[in-house]
Structures are given as structure tokens and as C-alpha cells.
Short mmCIF file of N, CA, C and O in Angstrom, two decimals:
data_model
loop_
_atom_site.label_atom_id
_atom_site.label_comp_id
_atom_site.label_asym_id
_atom_site.label_seq_id
_atom_site.Cartn_x
_atom_site.Cartn_y
_atom_site.Cartn_z
N MET A 128 29.28 -25.79 -45.59
CA MET A 128 28.18 -26.17 -44.92
C MET A 128 27.61 -24.88 -44.14
O MET A 128 28.37 -24.50 -43.46
N LYS A 129 26.24 -24.45 -44.38
CA LYS A 129 25.78 -23.37 -43.50
C LYS A 129 25.10 -24.26 -42.30
O LYS A 129 24.17 -24.99 -42.47
N ILE A 130 25.33 -23.68 -41.04
CA ILE A 130 24.55 -24.05 -39.92
C ILE A 130 23.85 -23.01 -39.40
O ILE A 130 24.17 -21.82 -39.30
N THR A 131 22.67 -23.09 -39.00
CA THR A 131 21.63 -22.23 -38.50
C THR A 131 21.26 -22.97 -37.09
O THR A 131 20.63 -24.22 -37.31
N VAL A 132 21.41 -22.16 -36.05
CA VAL A 132 20.73 -22.52 -34.87
C VAL A 132 19.47 -22.08 -34.46
O VAL A 132 19.24 -20.78 -34.70
N ARG A 133 18.32 -22.60 -34.31
CA ARG A 133 16.96 -22.22 -34.10
C ARG A 133 16.35 -23.04 -33.08
O ARG A 133 16.61 -24.27 -32.57
N SER A 134 14.96 -22.66 -32.65
CA SER A 134 14.27 -23.46 -31.76
C SER A 134 13.70 -24.61 -32.65
O SER A 134 13.30 -24.46 -33.59
N ALA A 135 13.57 -25.51 -31.89
CA ALA A 135 12.97 -26.84 -32.44
C ALA A 135 11.43 -26.54 -32.71
O ALA A 135 10.78 -25.94 -31.76
N ALA A 136 10.86 -27.11 -33.58
CA ALA A 136 9.47 -27.15 -33.92
C ALA A 136 8.87 -28.58 -33.75
O ALA A 136 9.85 -29.62 -34.10
N GLU A 137 7.73 -28.82 -33.85
CA GLU A 137 7.02 -30.00 -34.05
C GLU A 137 7.47 -30.90 -35.10
O GLU A 137 7.84 -31.98 -34.93
N ALA A 138 7.69 -30.40 -36.20
CA ALA A 138 8.16 -31.10 -37.47
C ALA A 138 9.70 -31.73 -37.35
O ALA A 138 10.03 -32.47 -38.00
N ASP A 139 10.34 -31.15 -36.16
CA ASP A 139 11.67 -31.85 -36.05
C ASP A 139 11.70 -32.86 -35.17
O ASP A 139 12.78 -33.53 -34.75
N LEU A 140 10.84 -33.37 -34.61
CA LEU A 140 10.25 -34.40 -33.39
C LEU A 140 11.24 -35.70 -33.98
O LEU A 140 11.88 -36.27 -33.17
N ALA A 141 10.85 -36.14 -35.19
CA ALA A 141 11.67 -37.36 -35.73
C ALA A 141 13.02 -37.21 -35.65
O ALA A 141 13.66 -38.14 -35.22
N ALA A 142 13.62 -36.30 -36.01
CA ALA A 142 15.23 -35.96 -36.19
C ALA A 142 15.56 -35.95 -34.86
O ALA A 142 16.82 -36.42 -34.47
N LEU A 143 14.81 -35.23 -33.65
CA LEU A 143 15.33 -35.08 -32.41
C LEU A 143 15.35 -36.59 -31.68
O LEU A 143 16.47 -37.00 -31.08
N LEU A 144 14.16 -37.59 -31.99
CA LEU A 144 14.52 -38.80 -31.37
C LEU A 144 15.33 -39.63 -31.95
O LEU A 144 16.22 -40.14 -31.37
N ALA A 145 15.83 -39.21 -33.32
CA ALA A 145 17.03 -39.95 -33.84
C ALA A 145 18.39 -39.60 -33.13
O ALA A 145 19.16 -40.39 -32.94
N LEU A 146 18.54 -38.30 -32.84
CA LEU A 146 19.60 -37.76 -32.33
C LEU A 146 19.78 -38.33 -30.75
O LEU A 146 20.60 -38.81 -30.49
N TYR A 147 18.60 -38.13 -30.11
CA TYR A 147 18.53 -38.89 -28.79
C TYR A 147 18.77 -40.37 -28.76
O TYR A 147 19.40 -40.93 -27.94
N ARG A 148 18.62 -41.15 -29.86
CA ARG A 148 19.11 -42.42 -29.81
C ARG A 148 20.40 -42.55 -29.84
O ARG A 148 21.00 -43.43 -29.53
N GLU A 149 21.05 -41.61 -30.66
CA GLU A 149 22.63 -41.67 -30.69
C GLU A 149 23.23 -41.25 -29.39
O GLU A 149 24.36 -41.79 -28.87
N LEU A 150 22.34 -40.49 -28.59
CA LEU A 150 22.88 -40.23 -27.03
C LEU A 150 22.70 -41.23 -26.25
O LEU A 150 23.65 -41.49 -25.40
N ASN A 151 21.89 -41.90 -26.41
CA ASN A 151 21.38 -43.13 -25.29
C ASN A 151 21.09 -44.22 -26.00
O ASN A 151 19.80 -44.75 -26.12
N PRO A 152 22.01 -44.89 -26.84
CA PRO A 152 21.57 -46.01 -27.88
C PRO A 152 20.77 -47.13 -26.99
O PRO A 152 20.17 -48.11 -27.50
N ASP A 153 20.85 -47.45 -25.80
CA ASP A 153 20.34 -48.39 -24.94
C ASP A 153 18.90 -48.40 -24.72
O ASP A 153 18.19 -49.25 -24.17
N ASP A 154 18.31 -46.91 -24.83
CA ASP A 154 17.05 -46.57 -24.39
C ASP A 154 16.07 -47.38 -25.41
O ASP A 154 16.32 -47.54 -26.71
N ALA A 155 14.86 -47.77 -24.86
CA ALA A 155 13.74 -48.32 -25.80
C ALA A 155 13.37 -47.28 -26.59
O ALA A 155 13.20 -46.04 -25.98
N PRO A 156 12.87 -47.51 -27.82
CA PRO A 156 12.45 -46.56 -28.68
C PRO A 156 10.98 -45.89 -27.99
O PRO A 156 10.35 -46.46 -27.28
N LEU A 157 10.84 -44.39 -28.19
CA LEU A 157 9.56 -43.81 -27.39
C LEU A 157 8.59 -44.35 -28.47
O LEU A 157 8.70 -43.59 -29.49
N PRO A 158 7.37 -44.78 -28.05
CA PRO A 158 6.17 -44.81 -29.11
C PRO A 158 5.81 -43.54 -29.30
O PRO A 158 5.90 -42.46 -28.83
N GLU A 159 5.42 -43.34 -30.60
CA GLU A 159 5.08 -42.24 -31.37
C GLU A 159 3.97 -41.18 -30.47
O GLU A 159 4.28 -40.13 -30.47
N ALA A 160 3.06 -42.01 -29.96
CA ALA A 160 1.90 -41.09 -28.84
C ALA A 160 2.61 -40.57 -27.76
O ALA A 160 2.20 -39.51 -27.36
N ALA A 161 3.49 -41.43 -27.26
CA ALA A 161 4.30 -40.67 -26.10
C ALA A 161 5.11 -39.67 -26.53
O ALA A 161 5.15 -38.71 -25.65
N ALA A 162 5.72 -39.79 -27.70
CA ALA A 162 6.61 -38.92 -27.94
C ALA A 162 6.07 -37.42 -28.29
O ALA A 162 6.46 -36.42 -27.99
N ASP A 163 4.96 -37.60 -28.98
CA ASP A 163 3.90 -36.52 -29.15
C ASP A 163 3.45 -36.00 -28.11
O ASP A 163 3.39 -34.50 -27.84
N ALA A 164 2.96 -36.59 -27.00
CA ALA A 164 2.68 -36.05 -25.60
C ALA A 164 3.79 -35.18 -24.90
O ALA A 164 3.70 -34.23 -24.49
N VAL A 165 4.88 -36.18 -24.75
CA VAL A 165 6.07 -35.42 -24.40
C VAL A 165 6.56 -34.14 -24.83
O VAL A 165 6.73 -33.19 -24.34
N TRP A 166 6.51 -34.06 -26.42
CA TRP A 166 6.86 -32.87 -27.00
C TRP A 166 5.61 -31.80 -26.62
O TRP A 166 6.31 -30.58 -26.49
N ALA A 167 4.61 -32.15 -26.56
CA ALA A 167 3.48 -31.12 -26.26
C ALA A 167 3.80 -30.40 -24.83
O ALA A 167 3.60 -29.37 -24.66
N ALA A 168 4.14 -31.64 -23.88
CA ALA A 168 4.57 -30.80 -22.63
C ALA A 168 5.79 -29.81 -22.69
O ALA A 168 5.74 -28.88 -22.09
N ILE A 169 6.75 -30.37 -23.43
CA ILE A 169 8.07 -29.53 -23.53
C ILE A 169 7.82 -28.23 -24.31
O ILE A 169 8.00 -27.17 -23.85
N SER A 170 7.02 -28.14 -25.54
CA SER A 170 6.81 -26.98 -26.01
C SER A 170 5.80 -26.12 -25.47
O SER A 170 5.99 -24.63 -25.50
N GLY A 171 4.94 -26.54 -24.47
CA GLY A 171 4.13 -25.62 -23.49
C GLY A 171 4.65 -25.15 -22.25
O GLY A 171 4.37 -24.42 -21.73
N GLN A 172 5.98 -25.72 -22.07
CA GLN A 172 6.46 -25.32 -20.68
C GLN A 172 7.28 -23.74 -20.78
O GLN A 172 8.14 -23.71 -21.76
N GLN A 173 6.89 -22.88 -20.07
CA GLN A 173 7.49 -21.35 -19.99
C GLN A 173 9.07 -21.70 -19.63
O GLN A 173 9.48 -22.40 -18.88
N GLY A 174 9.86 -21.21 -20.40
CA GLY A 174 11.20 -21.13 -20.09
C GLY A 174 11.96 -21.98 -20.40
O GLY A 174 13.37 -22.26 -20.72
N ARG A 175 11.35 -23.16 -21.51
CA ARG A 175 11.96 -24.30 -22.20
C ARG A 175 12.05 -23.94 -23.63
O ARG A 175 11.19 -23.54 -24.39
N THR A 176 13.45 -24.25 -24.14
CA THR A 176 13.73 -24.09 -25.58
C THR A 176 14.73 -25.04 -25.92
O THR A 176 15.63 -25.35 -25.40
N VAL A 177 14.11 -26.04 -26.93
CA VAL A 177 14.94 -26.94 -27.58
C VAL A 177 15.73 -26.58 -28.70
O VAL A 177 14.93 -26.11 -29.69
N LEU A 178 16.96 -26.19 -28.62
CA LEU A 178 17.58 -25.76 -29.84
C LEU A 178 17.92 -26.93 -30.71
O LEU A 178 18.32 -28.19 -30.36
N VAL A 179 17.98 -26.46 -32.08
CA VAL A 179 18.29 -27.49 -33.09
C VAL A 179 19.43 -26.66 -33.95
O VAL A 179 19.33 -25.66 -34.30
N ALA A 180 20.45 -27.49 -34.36
CA ALA A 180 21.51 -27.01 -35.43
C ALA A 180 21.12 -27.67 -36.76
O ALA A 180 21.07 -28.81 -36.72
N ASP A 181 20.71 -26.67 -37.63
CA ASP A 181 20.17 -27.00 -38.98
C ASP A 181 21.29 -26.74 -39.77
O ASP A 181 21.85 -25.73 -39.99
N ALA A 182 21.64 -28.01 -40.42
CA ALA A 182 22.91 -27.94 -41.37
C ALA A 182 22.42 -28.23 -42.81
O ALA A 182 22.10 -29.35 -43.24
N ASP A 183 22.29 -27.22 -43.62
CA ASP A 183 21.70 -27.27 -44.84
C ASP A 183 20.68 -28.24 -45.06
O ASP A 183 20.39 -29.00 -45.95
N GLY A 184 19.37 -27.92 -44.24
CA GLY A 184 18.30 -28.59 -44.18
C GLY A 184 18.29 -29.82 -43.24
O GLY A 184 17.23 -30.63 -43.18
N THR A 185 19.33 -30.17 -42.61
CA THR A 185 19.26 -31.54 -41.74
C THR A 185 19.48 -31.24 -40.35
O THR A 185 20.46 -30.20 -40.09
N VAL A 186 18.69 -31.52 -39.45
CA VAL A 186 18.90 -31.49 -37.95
C VAL A 186 20.31 -32.24 -37.74
O VAL A 186 19.99 -33.44 -37.62
N ALA A 187 21.30 -31.61 -37.35
CA ALA A 187 22.50 -31.95 -36.76
C ALA A 187 22.87 -32.14 -35.39
O ALA A 187 23.84 -32.81 -35.01
N GLY A 188 21.99 -31.59 -34.81
CA GLY A 188 22.49 -31.38 -33.23
C GLY A 188 21.70 -30.56 -32.58
O GLY A 188 20.63 -29.92 -33.17
N THR A 189 21.59 -31.13 -31.18
CA THR A 189 20.46 -30.30 -30.50
C THR A 189 20.75 -29.99 -29.05
O THR A 189 21.70 -30.52 -28.54
N ALA A 190 19.97 -29.21 -28.47
CA ALA A 190 20.58 -28.83 -26.88
C ALA A 190 19.39 -28.43 -26.17
O ALA A 190 18.66 -27.62 -26.96
N ASP A 191 18.86 -28.88 -25.04
CA ASP A 191 17.80 -28.54 -24.40
C ASP A 191 17.89 -27.74 -23.35
O ASP A 191 18.82 -27.85 -22.45
N CYS A 192 17.24 -26.61 -23.54
CA CYS A 192 17.54 -25.48 -22.43
C CYS A 192 16.22 -25.09 -21.61
O CYS A 192 15.25 -24.95 -22.24
N PHE A 193 16.74 -24.87 -20.62
CA PHE A 193 15.56 -24.43 -19.54
C PHE A 193 15.98 -23.43 -18.29
O PHE A 193 17.06 -23.26 -17.94
N VAL A 194 15.09 -22.14 -18.64
CA VAL A 194 15.58 -21.10 -17.62
C VAL A 194 14.68 -21.33 -16.46
O VAL A 194 13.48 -21.21 -16.51
N MET A 195 15.59 -21.40 -15.33
CA MET A 195 14.84 -21.30 -14.00
C MET A 195 14.90 -20.20 -13.08
O MET A 195 15.92 -19.77 -13.12
N PRO A 196 14.03 -19.91 -12.94
CA PRO A 196 13.68 -18.53 -11.96
C PRO A 196 14.37 -18.82 -10.82
O PRO A 196 14.65 -20.01 -10.50
N ASN A 197 14.76 -17.93 -10.19
CA ASN A 197 15.86 -17.85 -8.92
C ASN A 197 15.69 -16.89 -7.95
O ASN A 197 15.69 -15.64 -8.32
N LEU A 198 15.65 -17.14 -6.79
CA LEU A 198 15.41 -15.93 -5.71
C LEU A 198 16.95 -15.52 -5.24
O LEU A 198 16.88 -14.82 -4.19
N THR A 199 18.02 -16.06 -5.57
CA THR A 199 19.37 -15.48 -5.16
C THR A 199 19.69 -14.86 -6.36
O THR A 199 19.19 -14.73 -7.44
N ARG A 200 21.31 -14.25 -6.20
CA ARG A 200 21.80 -13.47 -7.18
C ARG A 200 20.75 -12.57 -7.77
O ARG A 200 20.74 -12.12 -9.05
N GLY A 201 20.12 -11.78 -6.98
CA GLY A 201 19.45 -10.68 -7.35
C GLY A 201 18.14 -10.88 -8.02
O GLY A 201 17.65 -10.10 -8.83
N GLY A 202 17.80 -12.05 -7.94
CA GLY A 202 16.68 -12.54 -8.81
C GLY A 202 16.99 -13.15 -10.25
O GLY A 202 15.96 -13.29 -10.91
N ARG A 203 18.10 -13.19 -10.57
CA ARG A 203 18.32 -13.46 -11.88
C ARG A 203 18.45 -15.05 -12.04
O ARG A 203 18.94 -15.64 -11.18
N ALA A 204 17.84 -15.49 -13.13
CA ALA A 204 17.67 -16.91 -13.38
C ALA A 204 18.88 -17.47 -13.85
O ALA A 204 20.06 -17.14 -13.62
N ILE A 205 18.80 -18.91 -13.90
CA ILE A 205 19.92 -19.93 -14.26
C ILE A 205 19.51 -20.70 -15.67
O ILE A 205 18.25 -20.88 -15.50
N LEU A 206 20.12 -20.66 -16.40
CA LEU A 206 19.86 -21.75 -17.60
C LEU A 206 20.75 -22.94 -17.54
O LEU A 206 21.68 -23.01 -17.49
N PHE A 207 19.80 -24.00 -17.46
CA PHE A 207 20.41 -25.27 -17.57
C PHE A 207 20.24 -25.98 -18.92
O PHE A 207 19.13 -25.54 -19.73
N VAL A 208 21.43 -26.45 -19.34
CA VAL A 208 21.45 -27.30 -20.51
C VAL A 208 21.67 -28.84 -20.34
O VAL A 208 22.39 -29.32 -19.58
N GLU A 209 20.91 -29.50 -21.18
CA GLU A 209 20.65 -30.91 -20.99
C GLU A 209 20.58 -31.57 -22.28
O GLU A 209 20.17 -30.90 -23.30
N ASN A 210 20.88 -32.56 -22.44
CA ASN A 210 20.71 -33.49 -23.59
C ASN A 210 21.42 -32.81 -25.08
O ASN A 210 20.56 -32.86 -25.92
N VAL A 211 22.55 -32.75 -24.81
CA VAL A 211 23.37 -32.14 -25.94
C VAL A 211 23.79 -33.23 -26.79
O VAL A 211 24.59 -34.02 -26.30
N VAL A 212 23.66 -33.32 -27.84
CA VAL A 212 23.98 -34.32 -29.00
C VAL A 212 24.24 -33.77 -30.23
O VAL A 212 23.54 -33.03 -30.78
N VAL A 213 25.47 -34.17 -30.97
CA VAL A 213 25.53 -33.75 -32.56
C VAL A 213 25.70 -35.22 -33.10
O VAL A 213 26.24 -36.10 -32.59
N ALA A 214 24.89 -35.32 -34.06
CA ALA A 214 24.76 -36.40 -35.00
C ALA A 214 26.24 -36.35 -35.57
O ALA A 214 27.24 -36.07 -35.72
N GLY A 215 26.69 -38.15 -35.33
CA GLY A 215 28.04 -38.55 -35.66
C GLY A 215 28.55 -38.13 -36.92
O GLY A 215 29.88 -37.57 -36.88
N GLY A 216 27.70 -37.83 -37.97
CA GLY A 216 28.54 -37.37 -39.24
C GLY A 216 28.75 -35.98 -39.38
O GLY A 216 29.41 -35.43 -40.36
N PHE A 217 28.34 -35.03 -38.13
CA PHE A 217 28.26 -33.64 -38.02
C PHE A 217 29.30 -33.33 -37.04
O PHE A 217 29.51 -32.13 -36.84
N GLN A 218 29.91 -34.30 -36.13
CA GLN A 218 30.97 -33.84 -35.20
C GLN A 218 32.19 -33.49 -35.72
O GLN A 218 32.39 -33.70 -36.79
N ARG A 219 32.47 -32.43 -34.87
CA ARG A 219 33.90 -31.70 -35.19
C ARG A 219 33.92 -31.00 -36.54
O ARG A 219 34.83 -30.55 -37.17
N ARG A 220 32.76 -30.24 -36.67
CA ARG A 220 32.40 -29.38 -37.65
C ARG A 220 31.77 -28.08 -37.31
O ARG A 220 31.41 -27.55 -38.19
N GLY A 221 32.02 -28.10 -35.99
CA GLY A 221 31.57 -26.71 -35.53
C GLY A 221 29.93 -26.61 -35.08
O GLY A 221 29.54 -25.52 -34.39
N VAL A 222 29.24 -27.76 -35.10
CA VAL A 222 27.80 -27.85 -34.93
C VAL A 222 27.70 -27.61 -33.35
O VAL A 222 27.12 -26.89 -32.91
N GLY A 223 28.28 -28.16 -32.39
CA GLY A 223 28.27 -28.41 -31.21
C GLY A 223 28.73 -26.88 -30.31
O GLY A 223 27.97 -26.40 -29.80
N ARG A 224 29.63 -26.34 -31.05
CA ARG A 224 30.20 -25.04 -30.55
C ARG A 224 28.91 -24.10 -30.83
O ARG A 224 28.65 -23.22 -29.92
N GLN A 225 28.31 -24.20 -32.18
CA GLN A 225 27.13 -22.99 -32.34
C GLN A 225 26.01 -23.08 -31.60
O GLN A 225 25.40 -22.46 -31.23
N LEU A 226 25.77 -24.53 -31.07
CA LEU A 226 24.71 -24.92 -30.15
C LEU A 226 24.85 -24.18 -28.72
O LEU A 226 24.09 -23.53 -28.42
N MET A 227 26.21 -24.33 -28.31
CA MET A 227 26.66 -23.99 -27.07
C MET A 227 26.62 -22.31 -27.15
O MET A 227 26.01 -21.96 -26.22
N GLU A 228 27.13 -21.64 -28.26
CA GLU A 228 26.78 -20.34 -28.04
C GLU A 228 25.51 -19.86 -28.17
O GLU A 228 25.21 -18.76 -27.50
N ALA A 229 24.54 -20.51 -28.88
CA ALA A 229 23.17 -20.26 -28.85
C ALA A 229 22.57 -20.16 -27.52
O ALA A 229 21.94 -19.51 -27.06
N ALA A 230 23.03 -21.16 -26.82
CA ALA A 230 22.45 -21.49 -25.38
C ALA A 230 22.74 -20.48 -24.58
O ALA A 230 22.10 -19.99 -23.74
N VAL A 231 24.34 -20.19 -24.78
CA VAL A 231 24.89 -18.69 -23.84
C VAL A 231 23.86 -17.68 -24.12
O VAL A 231 23.45 -16.78 -23.18
N ARG A 232 23.82 -17.28 -25.44
CA ARG A 232 22.94 -16.23 -25.80
C ARG A 232 21.47 -16.19 -25.29
O ARG A 232 21.13 -15.09 -24.84
N LEU A 233 20.97 -17.54 -25.26
CA LEU A 233 19.63 -17.57 -24.80
C LEU A 233 19.45 -17.33 -23.30
O LEU A 233 18.78 -16.30 -22.96
N GLY A 234 20.82 -17.70 -22.71
CA GLY A 234 20.96 -17.36 -21.14
C GLY A 234 20.84 -16.00 -20.87
O GLY A 234 20.39 -15.13 -19.87
N GLU A 235 21.66 -15.19 -21.83
CA GLU A 235 21.79 -13.64 -21.71
C GLU A 235 20.80 -13.20 -22.05
O GLU A 235 20.31 -12.13 -21.16
N SER A 236 19.86 -13.36 -22.87
CA SER A 236 18.69 -12.72 -23.27
C SER A 236 17.67 -12.85 -22.13
O SER A 236 16.83 -12.11 -21.98
N ALA A 237 17.76 -14.03 -21.31
CA ALA A 237 16.79 -14.28 -20.59
C ALA A 237 17.15 -13.58 -18.95
O ALA A 237 16.50 -13.71 -17.97
N GLY A 238 18.39 -12.94 -19.07
CA GLY A 238 18.87 -12.12 -17.89
C GLY A 238 19.57 -13.20 -16.81
O GLY A 238 19.57 -13.05 -15.58
N CYS A 239 20.01 -14.28 -17.30
CA CYS A 239 20.55 -15.46 -16.43
C CYS A 239 21.69 -14.93 -15.99
O CYS A 239 22.70 -14.08 -16.81
N TYR A 240 22.25 -15.40 -14.75
CA TYR A 240 23.53 -15.11 -14.36
C TYR A 240 24.86 -16.23 -14.63
O TYR A 240 25.59 -16.15 -14.58
N LYS A 241 24.07 -17.47 -14.88
CA LYS A 241 25.12 -18.46 -15.16
C LYS A 241 24.20 -19.46 -16.20
O LYS A 241 23.13 -19.41 -16.27
N VAL A 242 25.33 -20.10 -17.09
CA VAL A 242 24.58 -21.52 -17.84
C VAL A 242 25.29 -22.63 -17.21
O VAL A 242 26.58 -22.66 -17.12
N GLN A 243 24.66 -23.47 -16.96
CA GLN A 243 25.12 -24.78 -16.29
C GLN A 243 24.66 -26.02 -16.91
O GLN A 243 23.61 -26.25 -17.52
N LEU A 244 25.53 -26.77 -16.90
CA LEU A 244 25.30 -28.18 -17.45
C LEU A 244 26.22 -29.14 -16.82
O LEU A 244 27.30 -29.09 -16.08
N LEU A 245 25.70 -30.40 -16.98
CA LEU A 245 26.47 -31.70 -16.28
C LEU A 245 26.95 -32.12 -17.65
O LEU A 245 26.15 -32.47 -18.84
N ALA A 246 28.19 -32.89 -17.56
CA ALA A 246 28.89 -33.52 -18.72
C ALA A 246 29.15 -34.91 -18.34
O ALA A 246 29.48 -35.28 -17.25
N ALA A 247 29.19 -35.76 -19.34
CA ALA A 247 29.84 -37.16 -19.11
C ALA A 247 30.96 -37.17 -18.71
O ALA A 247 31.97 -36.21 -19.01
N ASP A 248 31.43 -38.28 -18.08
CA ASP A 248 32.83 -38.33 -17.61
C ASP A 248 33.80 -38.79 -18.65
O ASP A 248 34.06 -39.91 -18.51
N ASP A 249 34.18 -37.76 -19.48
CA ASP A 249 34.77 -38.42 -20.77
C ASP A 249 35.63 -36.94 -21.01
O ASP A 249 35.24 -35.86 -21.10
N ALA A 250 36.83 -37.41 -21.05
CA ALA A 250 37.86 -36.23 -21.16
C ALA A 250 37.90 -35.54 -22.49
O ALA A 250 37.96 -34.30 -22.56
N TYR A 251 37.15 -36.04 -23.52
CA TYR A 251 36.78 -35.46 -24.96
C TYR A 251 35.96 -34.46 -24.63
O TYR A 251 35.85 -33.25 -25.14
N VAL A 252 34.73 -34.80 -23.93
CA VAL A 252 33.52 -33.90 -23.82
C VAL A 252 33.89 -32.85 -22.87
O VAL A 252 33.65 -31.83 -22.99
N HIS A 253 34.72 -33.04 -21.98
CA HIS A 253 35.31 -31.79 -20.96
C HIS A 253 36.06 -30.91 -21.76
O HIS A 253 35.90 -29.83 -21.58
N SER A 254 37.04 -31.56 -22.48
CA SER A 254 37.68 -30.54 -23.35
C SER A 254 36.74 -29.69 -24.40
O SER A 254 37.14 -28.48 -24.62
N PHE A 255 35.84 -30.27 -25.06
CA PHE A 255 34.70 -29.53 -25.71
C PHE A 255 34.09 -28.36 -24.95
O PHE A 255 34.27 -27.34 -25.51
N TYR A 256 33.78 -28.50 -23.81
CA TYR A 256 33.00 -27.65 -23.07
C TYR A 256 33.88 -26.70 -22.56
O TYR A 256 33.60 -25.35 -22.61
N GLU A 257 34.98 -26.87 -22.32
CA GLU A 257 35.97 -25.90 -21.94
C GLU A 257 36.41 -25.08 -22.91
O GLU A 257 36.60 -23.80 -22.92
N ALA A 258 36.76 -25.79 -24.21
CA ALA A 258 36.75 -24.83 -25.18
C ALA A 258 35.73 -23.80 -25.64
O ALA A 258 35.86 -22.70 -26.30
N CYS A 259 34.50 -24.29 -25.28
CA CYS A 259 33.30 -23.08 -25.43
C CYS A 259 33.20 -22.27 -24.30
O CYS A 259 32.22 -21.54 -24.33
N GLY A 260 34.25 -22.02 -23.31
CA GLY A 260 34.24 -21.25 -22.26
C GLY A 260 33.69 -21.64 -20.88
O GLY A 260 33.61 -20.86 -19.90
N PHE A 261 33.16 -22.89 -21.01
CA PHE A 261 32.96 -23.59 -19.68
C PHE A 261 33.81 -24.01 -18.81
O PHE A 261 34.97 -24.04 -19.24
N LYS A 262 33.84 -23.81 -17.36
CA LYS A 262 34.75 -24.35 -16.59
C LYS A 262 33.98 -25.32 -15.58
O LYS A 262 33.07 -25.11 -15.06
N ALA A 263 34.95 -26.27 -15.30
CA ALA A 263 34.49 -27.21 -14.20
C ALA A 263 34.73 -26.71 -12.61
O ALA A 263 35.82 -26.82 -12.13
N LEU A 264 33.77 -26.20 -12.51
CA LEU A 264 33.95 -25.42 -11.12
C LEU A 264 32.95 -25.76 -9.85
O LEU A 264 33.35 -25.84 -8.76
N ALA A 265 32.46 -27.12 -10.30
CA ALA A 265 31.50 -27.94 -9.20
C ALA A 265 31.61 -29.35 -9.32
O ALA A 265 31.89 -29.58 -10.54
N GLN A 266 31.29 -30.12 -8.28
CA GLN A 266 31.08 -31.57 -8.72
C GLN A 266 29.67 -31.84 -8.81
O GLN A 266 28.90 -31.39 -8.14
N GLY A 267 29.32 -32.38 -9.72
CA GLY A 267 27.93 -32.79 -9.83
C GLY A 267 27.38 -34.11 -9.19
O GLY A 267 28.25 -35.10 -9.12
N PHE A 268 26.14 -34.14 -8.89
CA PHE A 268 25.71 -35.48 -8.26
C PHE A 268 24.40 -35.63 -8.83
O PHE A 268 23.74 -35.04 -9.35
N ARG A 269 24.32 -37.06 -8.79
CA ARG A 269 22.81 -37.69 -9.55
C ARG A 269 22.52 -38.83 -8.63
O ARG A 269 23.39 -39.64 -7.96
N ARG A 270 20.91 -38.97 -8.64
CA ARG A 270 20.48 -39.86 -8.03
C ARG A 270 19.29 -40.35 -8.81
O ARG A 270 18.34 -39.63 -9.01
N TYR A 271 19.70 -41.48 -9.57
CA TYR A 271 18.57 -41.72 -10.55
C TYR A 271 17.37 -42.56 -9.72
O TYR A 271 17.31 -43.27 -8.78
N VAL A 272 16.22 -42.27 -10.36
CA VAL A 272 14.98 -42.78 -9.75
C VAL A 272 14.61 -43.87 -10.53
O VAL A 272 14.30 -43.73 -11.84
N GLU A 273 14.32 -45.06 -10.03
CA GLU A 273 14.07 -46.31 -11.08
C GLU A 273 12.61 -46.19 -11.22
O GLU A 273 11.70 -45.82 -10.45
#
């Protein structure tokens, strides 16, 4: 199986939505018009790259990356990674690792001083990110807005 990581295109939207259903199965499906509008906003956002892992023509995983300009660290930006998901049939086959390596390369090419993400409170997920070179150096906080 050949895996290629690339920037997502509009043609990948249906596959992305299917992956996000795996990530958040309790979410109501996003209506097509709303999905199209959100995709237009994402694709037009400077510093935003949605990566997809293409496995022999099938979108097998994704990671949403955002370069945030920063006034500390000598003006070096931060790359945030969100919504990382690999389709169930492609897990444990190197797809996630290649997505994370591509995210780090994206951060390096943008002059970022760090790549940062939040991970689910799950030992397997933590082990995966540690195997990709990430370290649990801070405690994350969230406040959901209803």
C-alpha cells in the first residue's frame, strides 16, 4: 500500500466528512450546503492546511493544521494540529505516523518553533503521539461553548 500525504482538495470533502463521522460518531451529519460553506471558509483561510493521507486512491486519514503567527519566540509561529483521524480499516498501517510527519514538516517549512496538539484521554492515543516524537509537556484545558 502506497501512502501519499497531500493537501486536501474540494473533491475530498465527502471523504473528510466520512472520517469525521468516525472521529465523532454522535455528531449530527452536516448538511451539504453547510459543509460546502465551511470548506470554502477553511480553504480560504491563510495558514490553514487540511492534510489527507491517500492510500492507493482512498482517503485513509486526515489532520487539520493551522499556522498561528506569534509575537513571542522571536516572532516564530506555532502549528496547531486538530481533528486527526485515520479510518478504522487503515489503522496500524503507518497512515497516522505519515500524517504527523507531514504536519511537522509543514510546521518546519512555515518557520514554526513548535507543533502542538491536544489528544484524547486515551493511553493508546498518547502512546501513538509519543512514538511520533511528541511529549506530554503541559496540561490542556477546554471550555466548551454551548
